Each structure stands twice: as structure tokens, then as C-alpha cells.
GROMACS .gro file of C-alpha atoms in nm:
model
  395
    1UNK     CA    1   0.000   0.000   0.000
    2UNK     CA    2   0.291   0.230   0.063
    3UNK     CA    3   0.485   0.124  -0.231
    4UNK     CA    4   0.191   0.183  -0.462
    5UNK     CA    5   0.123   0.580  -0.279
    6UNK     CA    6   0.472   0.630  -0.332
    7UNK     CA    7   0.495   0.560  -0.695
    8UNK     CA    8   0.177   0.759  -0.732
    9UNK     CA    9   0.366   1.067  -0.595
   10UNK     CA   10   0.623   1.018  -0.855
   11UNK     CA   11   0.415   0.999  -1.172
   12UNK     CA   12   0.255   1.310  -1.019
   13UNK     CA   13   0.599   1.489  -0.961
   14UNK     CA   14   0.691   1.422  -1.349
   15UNK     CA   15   0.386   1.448  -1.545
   16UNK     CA   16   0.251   1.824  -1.416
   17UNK     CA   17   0.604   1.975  -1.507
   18UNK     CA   18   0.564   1.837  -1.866
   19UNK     CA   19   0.172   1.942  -1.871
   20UNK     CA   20   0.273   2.265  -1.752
   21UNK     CA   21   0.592   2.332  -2.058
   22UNK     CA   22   0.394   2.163  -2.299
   23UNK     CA   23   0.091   2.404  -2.252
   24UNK     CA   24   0.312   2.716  -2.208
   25UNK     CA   25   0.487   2.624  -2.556
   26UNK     CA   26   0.161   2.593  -2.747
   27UNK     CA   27   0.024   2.936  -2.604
   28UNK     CA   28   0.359   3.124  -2.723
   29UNK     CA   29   0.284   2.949  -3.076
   30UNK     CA   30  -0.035   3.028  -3.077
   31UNK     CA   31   0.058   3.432  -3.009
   32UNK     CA   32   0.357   3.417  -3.196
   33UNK     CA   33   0.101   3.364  -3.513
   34UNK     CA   34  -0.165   3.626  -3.368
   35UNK     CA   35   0.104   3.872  -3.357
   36UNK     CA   36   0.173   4.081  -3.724
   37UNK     CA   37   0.500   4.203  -3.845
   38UNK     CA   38   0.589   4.558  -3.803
   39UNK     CA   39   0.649   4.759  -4.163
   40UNK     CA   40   0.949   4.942  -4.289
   41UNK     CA   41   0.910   5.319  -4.273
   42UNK     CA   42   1.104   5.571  -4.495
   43UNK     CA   43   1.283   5.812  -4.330
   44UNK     CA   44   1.195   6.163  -4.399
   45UNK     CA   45   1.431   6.336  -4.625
   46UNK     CA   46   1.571   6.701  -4.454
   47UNK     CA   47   1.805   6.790  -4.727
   48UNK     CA   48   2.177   6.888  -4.752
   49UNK     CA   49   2.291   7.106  -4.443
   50UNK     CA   50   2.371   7.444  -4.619
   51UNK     CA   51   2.483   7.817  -4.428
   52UNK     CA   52   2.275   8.056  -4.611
   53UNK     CA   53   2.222   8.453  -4.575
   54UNK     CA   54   1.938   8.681  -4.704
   55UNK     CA   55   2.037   8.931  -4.944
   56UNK     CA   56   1.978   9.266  -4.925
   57UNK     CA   57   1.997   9.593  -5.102
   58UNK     CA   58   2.180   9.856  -4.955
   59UNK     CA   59   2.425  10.182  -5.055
   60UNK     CA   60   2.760  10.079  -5.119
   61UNK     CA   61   3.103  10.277  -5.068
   62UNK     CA   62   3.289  10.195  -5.341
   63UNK     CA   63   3.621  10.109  -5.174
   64UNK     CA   64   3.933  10.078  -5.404
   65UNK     CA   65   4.264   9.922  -5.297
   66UNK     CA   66   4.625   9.938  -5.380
   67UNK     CA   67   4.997   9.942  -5.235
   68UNK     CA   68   5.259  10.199  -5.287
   69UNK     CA   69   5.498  10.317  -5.146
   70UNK     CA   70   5.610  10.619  -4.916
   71UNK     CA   71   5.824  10.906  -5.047
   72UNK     CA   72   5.867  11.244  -4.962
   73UNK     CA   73   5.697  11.527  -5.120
   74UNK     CA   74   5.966  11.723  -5.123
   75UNK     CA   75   6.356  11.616  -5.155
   76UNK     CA   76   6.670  11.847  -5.213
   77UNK     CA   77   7.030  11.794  -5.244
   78UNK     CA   78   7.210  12.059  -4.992
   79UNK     CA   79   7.443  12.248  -5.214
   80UNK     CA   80   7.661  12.491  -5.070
   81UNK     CA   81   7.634  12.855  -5.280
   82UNK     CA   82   7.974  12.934  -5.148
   83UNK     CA   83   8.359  12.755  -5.081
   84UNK     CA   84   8.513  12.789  -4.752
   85UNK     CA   85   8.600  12.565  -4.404
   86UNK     CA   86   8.298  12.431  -4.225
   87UNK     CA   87   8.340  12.585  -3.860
   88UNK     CA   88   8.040  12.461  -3.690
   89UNK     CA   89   7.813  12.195  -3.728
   90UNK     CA   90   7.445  12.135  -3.558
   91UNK     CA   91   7.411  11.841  -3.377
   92UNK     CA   92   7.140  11.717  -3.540
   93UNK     CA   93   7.337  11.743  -3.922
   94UNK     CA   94   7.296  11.363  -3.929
   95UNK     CA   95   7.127  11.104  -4.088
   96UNK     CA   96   6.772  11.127  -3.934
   97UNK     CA   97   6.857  11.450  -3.784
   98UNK     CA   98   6.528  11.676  -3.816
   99UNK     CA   99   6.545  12.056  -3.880
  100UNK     CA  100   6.233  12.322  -3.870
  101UNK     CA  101   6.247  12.603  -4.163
  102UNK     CA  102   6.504  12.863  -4.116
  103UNK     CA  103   6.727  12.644  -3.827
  104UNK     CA  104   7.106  12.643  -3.925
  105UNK     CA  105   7.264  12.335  -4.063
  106UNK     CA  106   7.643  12.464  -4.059
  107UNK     CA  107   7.868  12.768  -4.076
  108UNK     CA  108   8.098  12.821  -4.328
  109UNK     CA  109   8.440  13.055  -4.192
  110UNK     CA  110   8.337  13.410  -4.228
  111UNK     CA  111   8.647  13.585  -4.197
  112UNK     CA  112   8.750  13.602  -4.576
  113UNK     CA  113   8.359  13.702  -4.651
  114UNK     CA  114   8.333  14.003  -4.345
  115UNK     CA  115   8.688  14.108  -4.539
  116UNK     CA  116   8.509  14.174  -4.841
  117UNK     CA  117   8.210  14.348  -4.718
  118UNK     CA  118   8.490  14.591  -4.601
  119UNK     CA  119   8.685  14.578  -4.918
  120UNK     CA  120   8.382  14.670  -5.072
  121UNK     CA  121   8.268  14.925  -4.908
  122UNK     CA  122   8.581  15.142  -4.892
  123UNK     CA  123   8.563  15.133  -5.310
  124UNK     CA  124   8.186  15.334  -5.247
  125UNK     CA  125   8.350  15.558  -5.016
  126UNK     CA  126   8.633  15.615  -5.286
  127UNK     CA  127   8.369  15.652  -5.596
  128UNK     CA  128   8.203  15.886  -5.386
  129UNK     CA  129   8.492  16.053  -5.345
  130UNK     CA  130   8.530  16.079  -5.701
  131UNK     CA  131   8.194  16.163  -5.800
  132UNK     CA  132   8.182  16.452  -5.520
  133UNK     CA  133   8.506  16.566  -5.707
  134UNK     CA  134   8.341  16.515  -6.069
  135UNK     CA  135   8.033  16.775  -5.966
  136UNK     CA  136   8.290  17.050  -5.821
  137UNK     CA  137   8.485  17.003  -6.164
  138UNK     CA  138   8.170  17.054  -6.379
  139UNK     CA  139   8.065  17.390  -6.149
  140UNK     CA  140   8.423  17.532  -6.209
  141UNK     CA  141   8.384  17.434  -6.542
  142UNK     CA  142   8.009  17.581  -6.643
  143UNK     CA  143   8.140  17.881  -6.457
  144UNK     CA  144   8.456  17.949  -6.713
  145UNK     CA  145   8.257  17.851  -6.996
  146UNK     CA  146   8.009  18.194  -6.911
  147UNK     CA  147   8.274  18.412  -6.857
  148UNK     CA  148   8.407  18.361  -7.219
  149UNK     CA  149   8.223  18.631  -7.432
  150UNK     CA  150   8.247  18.502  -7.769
  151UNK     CA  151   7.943  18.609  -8.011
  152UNK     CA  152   7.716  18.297  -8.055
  153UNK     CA  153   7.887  18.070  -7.881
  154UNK     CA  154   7.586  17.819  -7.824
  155UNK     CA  155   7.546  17.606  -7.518
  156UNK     CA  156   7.819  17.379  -7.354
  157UNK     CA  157   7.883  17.013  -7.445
  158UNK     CA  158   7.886  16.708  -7.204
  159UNK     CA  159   8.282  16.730  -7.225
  160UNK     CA  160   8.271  17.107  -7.123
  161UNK     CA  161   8.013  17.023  -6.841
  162UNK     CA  162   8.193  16.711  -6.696
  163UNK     CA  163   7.820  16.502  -6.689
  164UNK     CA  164   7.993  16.235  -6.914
  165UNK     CA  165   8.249  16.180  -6.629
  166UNK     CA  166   7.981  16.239  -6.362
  167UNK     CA  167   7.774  15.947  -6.536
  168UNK     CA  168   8.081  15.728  -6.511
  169UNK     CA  169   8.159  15.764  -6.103
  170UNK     CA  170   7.764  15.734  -6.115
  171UNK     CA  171   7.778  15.409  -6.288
  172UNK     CA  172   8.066  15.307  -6.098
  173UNK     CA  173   7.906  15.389  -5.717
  174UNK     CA  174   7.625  15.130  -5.843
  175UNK     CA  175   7.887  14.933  -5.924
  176UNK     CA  176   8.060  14.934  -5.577
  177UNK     CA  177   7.695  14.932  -5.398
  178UNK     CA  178   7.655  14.589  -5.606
  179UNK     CA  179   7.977  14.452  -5.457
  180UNK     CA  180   7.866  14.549  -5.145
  181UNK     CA  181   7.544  14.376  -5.154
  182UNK     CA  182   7.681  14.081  -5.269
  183UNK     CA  183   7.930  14.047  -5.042
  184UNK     CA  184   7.685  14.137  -4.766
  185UNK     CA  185   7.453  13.789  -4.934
  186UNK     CA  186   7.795  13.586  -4.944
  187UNK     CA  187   7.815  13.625  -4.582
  188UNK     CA  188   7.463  13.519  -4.470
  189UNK     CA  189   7.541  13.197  -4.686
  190UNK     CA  190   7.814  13.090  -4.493
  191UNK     CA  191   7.521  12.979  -4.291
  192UNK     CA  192   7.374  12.679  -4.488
  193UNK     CA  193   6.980  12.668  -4.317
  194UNK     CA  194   6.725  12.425  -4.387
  195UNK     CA  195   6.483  12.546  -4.657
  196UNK     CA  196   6.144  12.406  -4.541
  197UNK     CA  197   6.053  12.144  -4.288
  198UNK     CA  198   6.290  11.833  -4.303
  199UNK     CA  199   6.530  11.580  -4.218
  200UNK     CA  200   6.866  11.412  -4.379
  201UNK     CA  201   6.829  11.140  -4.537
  202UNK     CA  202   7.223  11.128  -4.575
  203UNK     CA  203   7.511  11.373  -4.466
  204UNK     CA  204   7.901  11.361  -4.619
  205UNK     CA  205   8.096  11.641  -4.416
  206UNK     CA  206   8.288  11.704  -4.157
  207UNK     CA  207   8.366  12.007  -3.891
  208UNK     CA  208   8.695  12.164  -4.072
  209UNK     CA  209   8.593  12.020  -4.451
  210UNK     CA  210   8.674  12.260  -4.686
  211UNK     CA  211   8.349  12.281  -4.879
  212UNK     CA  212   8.342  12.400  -5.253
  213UNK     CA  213   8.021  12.604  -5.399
  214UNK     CA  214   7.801  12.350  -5.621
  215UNK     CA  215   7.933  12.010  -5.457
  216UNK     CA  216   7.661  11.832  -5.216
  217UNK     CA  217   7.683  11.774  -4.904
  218UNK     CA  218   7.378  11.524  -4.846
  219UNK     CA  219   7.002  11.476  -4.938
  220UNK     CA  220   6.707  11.686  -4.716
  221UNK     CA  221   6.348  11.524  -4.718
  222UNK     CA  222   6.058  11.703  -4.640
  223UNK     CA  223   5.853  11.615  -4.374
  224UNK     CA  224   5.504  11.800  -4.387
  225UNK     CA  225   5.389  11.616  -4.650
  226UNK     CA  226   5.476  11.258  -4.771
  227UNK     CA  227   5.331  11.107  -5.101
  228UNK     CA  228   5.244  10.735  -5.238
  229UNK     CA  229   5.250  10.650  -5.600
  230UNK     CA  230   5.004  10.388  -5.643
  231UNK     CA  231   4.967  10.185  -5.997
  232UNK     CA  232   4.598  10.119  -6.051
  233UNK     CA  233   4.355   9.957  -6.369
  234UNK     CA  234   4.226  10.163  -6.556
  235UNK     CA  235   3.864  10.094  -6.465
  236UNK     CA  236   3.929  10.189  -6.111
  237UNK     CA  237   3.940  10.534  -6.215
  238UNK     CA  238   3.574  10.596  -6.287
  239UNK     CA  239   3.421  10.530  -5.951
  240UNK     CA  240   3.690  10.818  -5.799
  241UNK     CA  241   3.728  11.193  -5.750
  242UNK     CA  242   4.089  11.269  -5.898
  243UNK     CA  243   4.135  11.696  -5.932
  244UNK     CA  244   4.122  11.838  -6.213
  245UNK     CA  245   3.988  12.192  -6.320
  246UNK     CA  246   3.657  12.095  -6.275
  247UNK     CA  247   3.708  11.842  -5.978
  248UNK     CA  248   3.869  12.043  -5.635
  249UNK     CA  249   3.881  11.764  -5.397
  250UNK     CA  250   4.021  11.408  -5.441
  251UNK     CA  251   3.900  11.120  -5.285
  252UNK     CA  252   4.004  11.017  -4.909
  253UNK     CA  253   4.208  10.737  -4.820
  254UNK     CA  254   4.274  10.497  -4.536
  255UNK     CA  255   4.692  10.395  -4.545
  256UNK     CA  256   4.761  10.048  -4.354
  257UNK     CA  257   5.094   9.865  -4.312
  258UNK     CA  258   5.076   9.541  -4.489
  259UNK     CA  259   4.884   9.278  -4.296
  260UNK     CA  260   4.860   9.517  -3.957
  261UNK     CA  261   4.535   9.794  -3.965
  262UNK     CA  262   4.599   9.871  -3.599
  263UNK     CA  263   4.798  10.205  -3.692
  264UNK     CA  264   4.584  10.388  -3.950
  265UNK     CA  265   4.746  10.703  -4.154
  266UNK     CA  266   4.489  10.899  -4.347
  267UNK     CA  267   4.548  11.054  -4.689
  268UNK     CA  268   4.380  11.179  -5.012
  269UNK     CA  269   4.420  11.174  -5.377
  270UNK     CA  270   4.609  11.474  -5.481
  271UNK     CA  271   4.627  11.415  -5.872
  272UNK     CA  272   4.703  11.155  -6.166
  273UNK     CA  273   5.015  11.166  -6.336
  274UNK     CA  274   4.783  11.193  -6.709
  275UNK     CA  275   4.912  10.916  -6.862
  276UNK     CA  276   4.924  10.506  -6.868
  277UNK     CA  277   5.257  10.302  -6.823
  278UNK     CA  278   5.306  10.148  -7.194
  279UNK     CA  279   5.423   9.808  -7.009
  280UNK     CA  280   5.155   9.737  -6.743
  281UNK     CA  281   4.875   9.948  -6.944
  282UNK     CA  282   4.845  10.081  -6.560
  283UNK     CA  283   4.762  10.469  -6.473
  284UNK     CA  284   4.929  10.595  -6.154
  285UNK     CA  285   4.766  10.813  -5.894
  286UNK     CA  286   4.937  10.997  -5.605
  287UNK     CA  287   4.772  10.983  -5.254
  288UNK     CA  288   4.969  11.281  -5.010
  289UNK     CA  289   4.938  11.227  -4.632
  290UNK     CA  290   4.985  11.550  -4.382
  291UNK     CA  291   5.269  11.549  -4.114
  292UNK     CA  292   5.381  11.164  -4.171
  293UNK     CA  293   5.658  11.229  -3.922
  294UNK     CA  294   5.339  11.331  -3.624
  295UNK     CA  295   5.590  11.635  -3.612
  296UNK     CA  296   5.296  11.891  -3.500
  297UNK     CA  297   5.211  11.658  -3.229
  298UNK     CA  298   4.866  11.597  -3.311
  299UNK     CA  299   4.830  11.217  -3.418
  300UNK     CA  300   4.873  10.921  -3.236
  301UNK     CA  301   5.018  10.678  -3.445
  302UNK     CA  302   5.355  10.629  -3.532
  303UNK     CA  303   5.590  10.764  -3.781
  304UNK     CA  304   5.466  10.679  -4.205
  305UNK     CA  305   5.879  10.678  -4.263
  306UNK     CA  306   6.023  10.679  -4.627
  307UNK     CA  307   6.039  10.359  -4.818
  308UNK     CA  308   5.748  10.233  -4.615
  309UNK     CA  309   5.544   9.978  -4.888
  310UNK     CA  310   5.176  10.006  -4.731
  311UNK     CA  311   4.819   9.888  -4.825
  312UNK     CA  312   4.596  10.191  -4.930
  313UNK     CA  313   4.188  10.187  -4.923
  314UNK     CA  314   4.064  10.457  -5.112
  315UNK     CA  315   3.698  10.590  -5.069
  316UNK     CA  316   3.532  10.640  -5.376
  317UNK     CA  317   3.159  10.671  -5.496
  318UNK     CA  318   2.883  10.546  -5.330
  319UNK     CA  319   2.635  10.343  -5.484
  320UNK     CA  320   2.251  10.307  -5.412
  321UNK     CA  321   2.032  10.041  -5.341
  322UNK     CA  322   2.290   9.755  -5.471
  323UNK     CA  323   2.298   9.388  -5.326
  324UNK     CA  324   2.675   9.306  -5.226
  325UNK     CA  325   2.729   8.905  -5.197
  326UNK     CA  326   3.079   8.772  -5.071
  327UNK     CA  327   3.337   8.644  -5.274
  328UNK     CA  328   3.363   8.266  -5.159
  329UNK     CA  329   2.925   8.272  -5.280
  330UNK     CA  330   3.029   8.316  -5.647
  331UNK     CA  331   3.084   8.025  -5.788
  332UNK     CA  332   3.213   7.940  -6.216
  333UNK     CA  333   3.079   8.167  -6.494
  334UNK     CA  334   2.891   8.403  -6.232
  335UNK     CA  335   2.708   8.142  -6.096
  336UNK     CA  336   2.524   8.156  -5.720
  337UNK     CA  337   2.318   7.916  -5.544
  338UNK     CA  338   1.962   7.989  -5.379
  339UNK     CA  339   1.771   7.851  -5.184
  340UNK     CA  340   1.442   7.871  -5.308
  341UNK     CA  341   1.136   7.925  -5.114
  342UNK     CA  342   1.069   7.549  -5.058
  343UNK     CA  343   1.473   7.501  -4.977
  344UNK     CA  344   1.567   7.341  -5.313
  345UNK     CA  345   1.868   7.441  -5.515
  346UNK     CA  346   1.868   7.702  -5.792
  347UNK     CA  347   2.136   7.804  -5.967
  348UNK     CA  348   2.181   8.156  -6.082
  349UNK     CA  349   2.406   8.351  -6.303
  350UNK     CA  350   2.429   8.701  -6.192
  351UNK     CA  351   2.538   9.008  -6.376
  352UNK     CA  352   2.823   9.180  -6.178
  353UNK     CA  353   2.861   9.536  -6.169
  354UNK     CA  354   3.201   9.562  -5.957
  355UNK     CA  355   3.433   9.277  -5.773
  356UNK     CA  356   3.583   9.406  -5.437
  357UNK     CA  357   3.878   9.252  -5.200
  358UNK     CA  358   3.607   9.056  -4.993
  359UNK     CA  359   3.241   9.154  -5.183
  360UNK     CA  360   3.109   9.131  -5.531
  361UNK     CA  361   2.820   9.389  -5.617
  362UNK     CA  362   2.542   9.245  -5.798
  363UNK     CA  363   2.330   9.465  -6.058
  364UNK     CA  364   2.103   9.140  -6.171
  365UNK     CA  365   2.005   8.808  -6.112
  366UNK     CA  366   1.906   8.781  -5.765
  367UNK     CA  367   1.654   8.925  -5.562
  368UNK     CA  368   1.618   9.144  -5.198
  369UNK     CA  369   1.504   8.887  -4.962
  370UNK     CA  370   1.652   8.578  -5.147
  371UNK     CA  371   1.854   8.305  -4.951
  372UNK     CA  372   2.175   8.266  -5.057
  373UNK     CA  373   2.390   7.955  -5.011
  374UNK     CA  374   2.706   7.980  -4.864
  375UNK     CA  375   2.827   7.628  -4.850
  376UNK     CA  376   3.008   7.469  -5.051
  377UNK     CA  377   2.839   7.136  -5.219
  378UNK     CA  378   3.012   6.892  -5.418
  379UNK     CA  379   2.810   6.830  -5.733
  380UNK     CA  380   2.573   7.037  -5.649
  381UNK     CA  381   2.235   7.004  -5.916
  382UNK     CA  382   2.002   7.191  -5.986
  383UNK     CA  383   1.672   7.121  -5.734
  384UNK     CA  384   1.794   6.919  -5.476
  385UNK     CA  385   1.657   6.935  -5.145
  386UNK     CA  386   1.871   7.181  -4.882
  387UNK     CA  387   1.842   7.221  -4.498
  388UNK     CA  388   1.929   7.583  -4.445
  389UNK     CA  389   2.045   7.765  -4.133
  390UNK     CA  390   2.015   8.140  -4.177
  391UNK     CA  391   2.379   8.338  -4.066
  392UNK     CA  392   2.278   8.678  -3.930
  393UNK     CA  393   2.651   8.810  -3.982
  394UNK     CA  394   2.820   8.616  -4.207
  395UNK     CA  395   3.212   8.703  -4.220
   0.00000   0.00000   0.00000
């Protein structure tokens, strides 16, 4: 009876288990094949990522630029007028050395020149001399000729009166006067002086030189004005003021060093040299710039020195109402990209009134308000599908 209750439990013990996976199986079958498959969905296209801006029209300063480089305006050789010993020398009579209108350079000896001022006016006091003699001659003379009493005797000559001789010591106290005066001029140029506002460029003498009328001495440049010949196309010309009889002012102009607009000189066009360089087919304009040297103390930057090359921005005309696109948006045979109003690609050619360093100023083909793309695309075709994000100041 035991035996048979305990074989009982076993059968039990084995059998539910098995009921139990066996019925679990067929349910998961049975949902499995309720359940239906999930479908594929396309992903929504969003287009090519593109930077784009809105164009707009605006007035445009035409801004023109060049190189050149710095010169004086004015530039002498100093040229003694007179030979003699050097017997004093400024300080500053060196290369560099700056000098204000009127302020001595160097003396020149004196001694032989203060000699001939004398010399020269002892020979007026002797012609006057003469010449006082001459007129008490032609009194004693007029005198005997009316106590003659010869019938008709007519009036005395010029021999009889003395006024021939009298014109002579005349001419000859002019004569002496002369001397004097020049001697008087040789002595104020044994002091050589600086002719305008300058400095030397280069010196070659020496306290004690003996320095010989007509031989130079070294080079003066002018510093109140310096001036920059700058080569430019033709076609630059139109869109700036250049004077001429009819045209007073030139146009004004920004000078840079190359690569550095931190120090800012400022300039305008003085003139055009009239004609066009028969090798480069360039014309050549001439930009002046007041006190380059900040000698009147009233600028801040620092010295526009000789031989400077610098970059020059000329303002020139300003033009209304035009759209200005950058340069890296222009893409082969004056071709832009929009961005249409449902962001596909259109491609453009525009007609192009004026290219600039970092703008090009369109007269036609695109619209005020219009996207333009600023990205790059590789193959880029005509309608495909963009993802814009609007730059509110593109660089």
C-alpha cells in the first residue's frame, strides 16, 4: 500500500512539469502567429545642411585698394652757394637729424667774406669821393665857360660840363653798392639753413671740410607732407574723384601697413600723373598724407617713414540700393546658389557690376530677400533638397 502511494507521488511529480511546458509552448505558438509584423518606414528626407544669408539691397562705398609706397613730397640735395672751411656743425646734421624752416645746418668761416664786405665798401667811399670831385669840376667848369664872351657861342657840351664823367663815377658807385650787396649775401650763406621742414636722409661732411660752392653735401626730405605712388587699372578710375579743373577735392584714403590695420594714416588723392605706363597698361595716382613724421604733435600713431610699402583703401563713390554678396558665394561663370522658397537648389548667373577685395556687387540676377547659399556642395544640381540655417553676420 505504501509502495503503490509512493509511486503515485512520482508519476505526479513528473507528469505536471511536462503538462505545464507543454501548454506554455503551445500558447507562445499560438501568439507568436496572432502577432503581425511591423512595416518598414522611410525616413523623412531634410536635405543637404547648407549656411545661407538673405540678401539685401543697400548703398555701397565703393572702396578701391592698392599698395605703394612712401616718399617724400619734397627732396633736395644741400648744395653749398659758397667755398670755404665748415666751422660749426648742428648736432642734429645727421642722418635722421630733423630741422624746422630757417634752423642752421652749418657755418661756413666768415672771416675772408666780413673782409670783403669791407673791401667793398671802402671802393663806395672812394667813388664817392670821385663823383663829389666830378660835380665841383663841372661847377668850375660851367662857370669858365660863361665868362668867355664870344658872339654865338651856343650852349656847352657834355665834355665842357663834366656830366659824361659824372655818369661814369655814377655808374661806378652802383657798381661798388653791387659789390657790397653781394658780399653782404655771401656772408649770410656761410650759414647753410634748412629750406622748409625736413630731415637728412644722408650727410658727407665734416667740422673743418673745406666745402666747394656747387658740390653736395647730403640729401634733405621734407617732412610735412609725404606722397604714395600707387599703380591702378584703368577701370578703377571711374568710380573716384581725382582733381582736375573741374574736380577740387580728391577722394580720401585709409593707409595700412601690410597685414597690420591697428595704426591707420589717413590721406587723399592729390592728382594723376595723365598718362598710362606702356608696359603694365596701368595709370598711376598719387595719394599725399599730412605730417607723416606726427611732427605737429597731433596724431597718435607712429611715424609713415620713407620707403614704407603700405596697403591703401581709397573711398570712392557710393552706390545706391545695390545687393553686395561675398566672394567665396560666387561660384564658375557668375554662378550663385539659392535657396528657393521650398529650400531646393537654384542656380543663378548674376550680372556683376564691380568685384571688391572681400564683396562682389550684384546689378542682376538675384533678388532682396533671397537666400543665398554659402556652402560649398560637391556636385551640387540643380533642385535638390537643402536644410538651411540662416547666418545673421556672415564674415
Amino acid at each position: 500500500m505504501t509502495e503503490a502511494k509512493n509511486k503515485k507521488r512520482l508519476v505526479i511529480k513528473i507528469i505536471i512539469p511536462l503538462l505545464i511546458l507543454i501548454i506554455g509552448f503551445a500558447g507562445f505558438n499560438m501568439m507568436g502567429k496572432l502577432k503581425k509584423a511591423p512595416q518598414r518606414q522611410r525616413p523623412p528626407q531634410q536635405g543637404v545642411l547648407v549656411d545661407v544669408i538673405t540678401l539685401e539691397a543697400k548703398n555701397h562705398l565703393v572702396k578701391v585698394h592698392a599698395t605703394g609706397t612712401v616718399q617724400a613730397e619734397q627732396e633736395i640735395s644741400l648744395v653749398p652757394e659758397i667755398s670755404g672751411k665748415v666751422s660749426w656743425i648742428s648736432p642734429q646734421l645727421v642722418s635722421g637729424g630733423f630741422f624746422k624752416k630757417g634752423e642752421t645746418l652749418l657755418q661756413i668761416e666768415t672771416s675772408d667774406f666780413q673782409l670783403a664786405i669791407e673791401m667793398a665798401r671802402a671802393e663806395i667811399a672812394q667813388v664817392q669821393v670821385a663823383l663829389a670831385t666830378e660835380r665841383e669840376r663841372a661847377k668850375v667848369a660851367l662857370a669858365e665857360w660863361e665868362r668867355i664872351d664870344i658872339p654865338d657861342k651856343g650852349t656847352p657840351g657834355p665834355l665842357v660840363t663834366r656830366e659824361i664823367q659824372m655818369q661814369q663815377q655814377l655808374a661806378n658807385l652802383a657798381a661798388a653798392e653791387a659789390n657790397l650787396q653781394l658780399a653782404q649775401l655771401n656772408l649770410r650763406r656761410t650759414k647753410l639753413k634748412a629750406p622748409f621742414d625736413g630731415r637728412i636722409r644722408e650727410e658727407q661732411v665734416d667740422l673743418g671740410q673745406y666745402l666747394r660752392s656747387g658740390t653736395s653735401i647730403g640729401t634733405f626730405s621734407g617732412t610735412d607732407r609725404a606722397e604714395i605712388y600707387i599703380p591702378l587699372q584703368v577701370n578703377e578710375l571711374s568710380w573716384l574723384k581725382i582733381p582736375s579743373a573741374t574736380q577740387k577735392q580728391g577722394s580720401l584714403a585709409d593707409i595700412y601697413l601690410p597685414g597690420d590695420k591697428s595704426s591707420k594714416w589717413s590721406g587723399k588723392v592729390m592728382r594723376s600723373l595723365g598718362e598710362i605706363d606702356p608696359t603694365s597698361r596701368m595709370a598711376t595716382l598719387v595719394v599725399m598724407v599730412e605730417d607723416p613724421y606726427q611732427q605737429n604733435g597731433v596724431g597718435k600713431n607712429s611715424e609713415l617713414q620713407n620707403g614704407l610699402f603700405v596697403d591703401i583703401e581709397i573711398h570712392g563713390e557710393e552706390i545706391a540700393d545695390i545687393i553686395s554678396i561675398p566672394r567665396k558665394a560666387l561660384h564658375t561663370d557668375n554662378q550663385v546658389w539659392i535657396a528657393d522658397s521650398e529650400n531646393h537648389l537654384n542656380l543663378r548667373t548674376v550680372d556683376i557690376l564691380r568685384r571688391e577685395k572681400q564683396q562682389i556687387l550684384v546689378k542682376g540676377g538675384v533678388q532682396p530677400g533671397e537666400k543665398l547659399v554659402l556652402t560649398t556642395l560637391s556636385g551640387a544640381t540643380e533642385g535638390i533638397l537643402l536644410r538651411p540655417v540662416l547666418l545673421e553676420n556672415p564674415q
